[in-house]
Amino acid sequence: GAVVSQHPSRVICKSGTSVKIECRSLDFQATTMFWYRQFPKKSLMLMATSNEGSKATYEQGVEKDKFLINHASLTLSTLTVTSAHPEDSSFYICSAFSELDTQYFGPGTRLTVL
Amino acid sequence: DQQVKQNSPSLSVQEGRISILNCDYTNSMFDYFLWYKKYPAEGPTFLISISSIKDKNEDGRFTVFLNKSAKHLSLHIVPSQPGDSAVYFCAVLQGAQKLVFGQGTRLTINP
């Protein structure tokens, strides 16, 4: 079946640095990808919709200057957490819809900001 | 304001018995509902879905029931197996592709 990968799976960084997370659709093209965030014991919250070749659409309350999204190709979207702070520590998950309109989730990236 | 609610954070069931996971939603306009299963440090995987034109959908051991008047859906797993231990999220489809998730219910199947 369709696979979505994320890299890295785990990252630890110092406060104030930027971290880039990649999301790839491995065997299908995705014009739209989604970025979610999950706090411990909480729901997955949609952060933004990543659109290939155009600007991302951010959900209310998500700072677009802090969470930069780039969807440069039909198989790759990146989320960059800029000037990371400890409160940005979370589990970030991306997803993509296949041509058959089924949504597949990546395995997630655990970000820890010291 | 939580549009999709799973009021039970956890559920423990004996192996072989039925597991029933519940979910409530607030907007009667929602018309497509999904259940996902999630293991720790992994992304959710799709389990089963139901459209608002139906009140039941069955796939093997998994059955989803939809009660539109009560704005309630439930996932039944029978018989429950140890491998079913995971966090289960219900979700509604908003628009064409946007998913809104509930808080999740951690299901533990005891041998």
mmCIF file of C-alpha atoms in Angstrom, chain A residues 7-8 15-16 21 27 32-33 45 63 75-76 79 84 95 99 101:
data_model
loop_
_atom_site.group_PDB
_atom_site.id
_atom_site.type_symbol
_atom_site.label_atom_id
_atom_site.label_comp_id
_atom_site.label_asym_id
_atom_site.label_seq_id
_atom_site.Cartn_x
_atom_site.Cartn_y
_atom_site.Cartn_z
ATOM 1 C CA HIS A 7 12.597 12.217 8.522
ATOM 2 C CA PRO A 8 13.962 12.436 11.100
ATOM 3 C CA SER A 15 16.313 26.386 22.196
ATOM 4 C CA GLY A 16 16.590 29.062 19.520
ATOM 5 C CA ILE A 21 11.137 17.837 9.218
ATOM 6 C CA ASP A 27 4.878 5.643 -4.167
ATOM 7 C CA THR A 32 -1.850 18.179 -0.765
ATOM 8 C CA MET A 33 -0.193 17.130 2.463
ATOM 9 C CA MET A 45 -4.412 18.850 15.894
ATOM 10 C CA GLU A 63 1.998 30.923 13.623
ATOM 11 C CA THR A 75 6.271 13.932 -3.166
ATOM 12 C CA LEU A 76 7.883 16.194 -0.575
ATOM 13 C CA LEU A 79 7.985 21.696 8.047
ATOM 14 C CA ALA A 84 12.367 26.484 18.539
ATOM 15 C CA SER A 95 -0.300 12.876 6.030
ATOM 16 C CA GLU A 99 -4.824 9.146 -5.935
ATOM 17 C CA ASP A 101 -8.400 9.414 -2.053
#
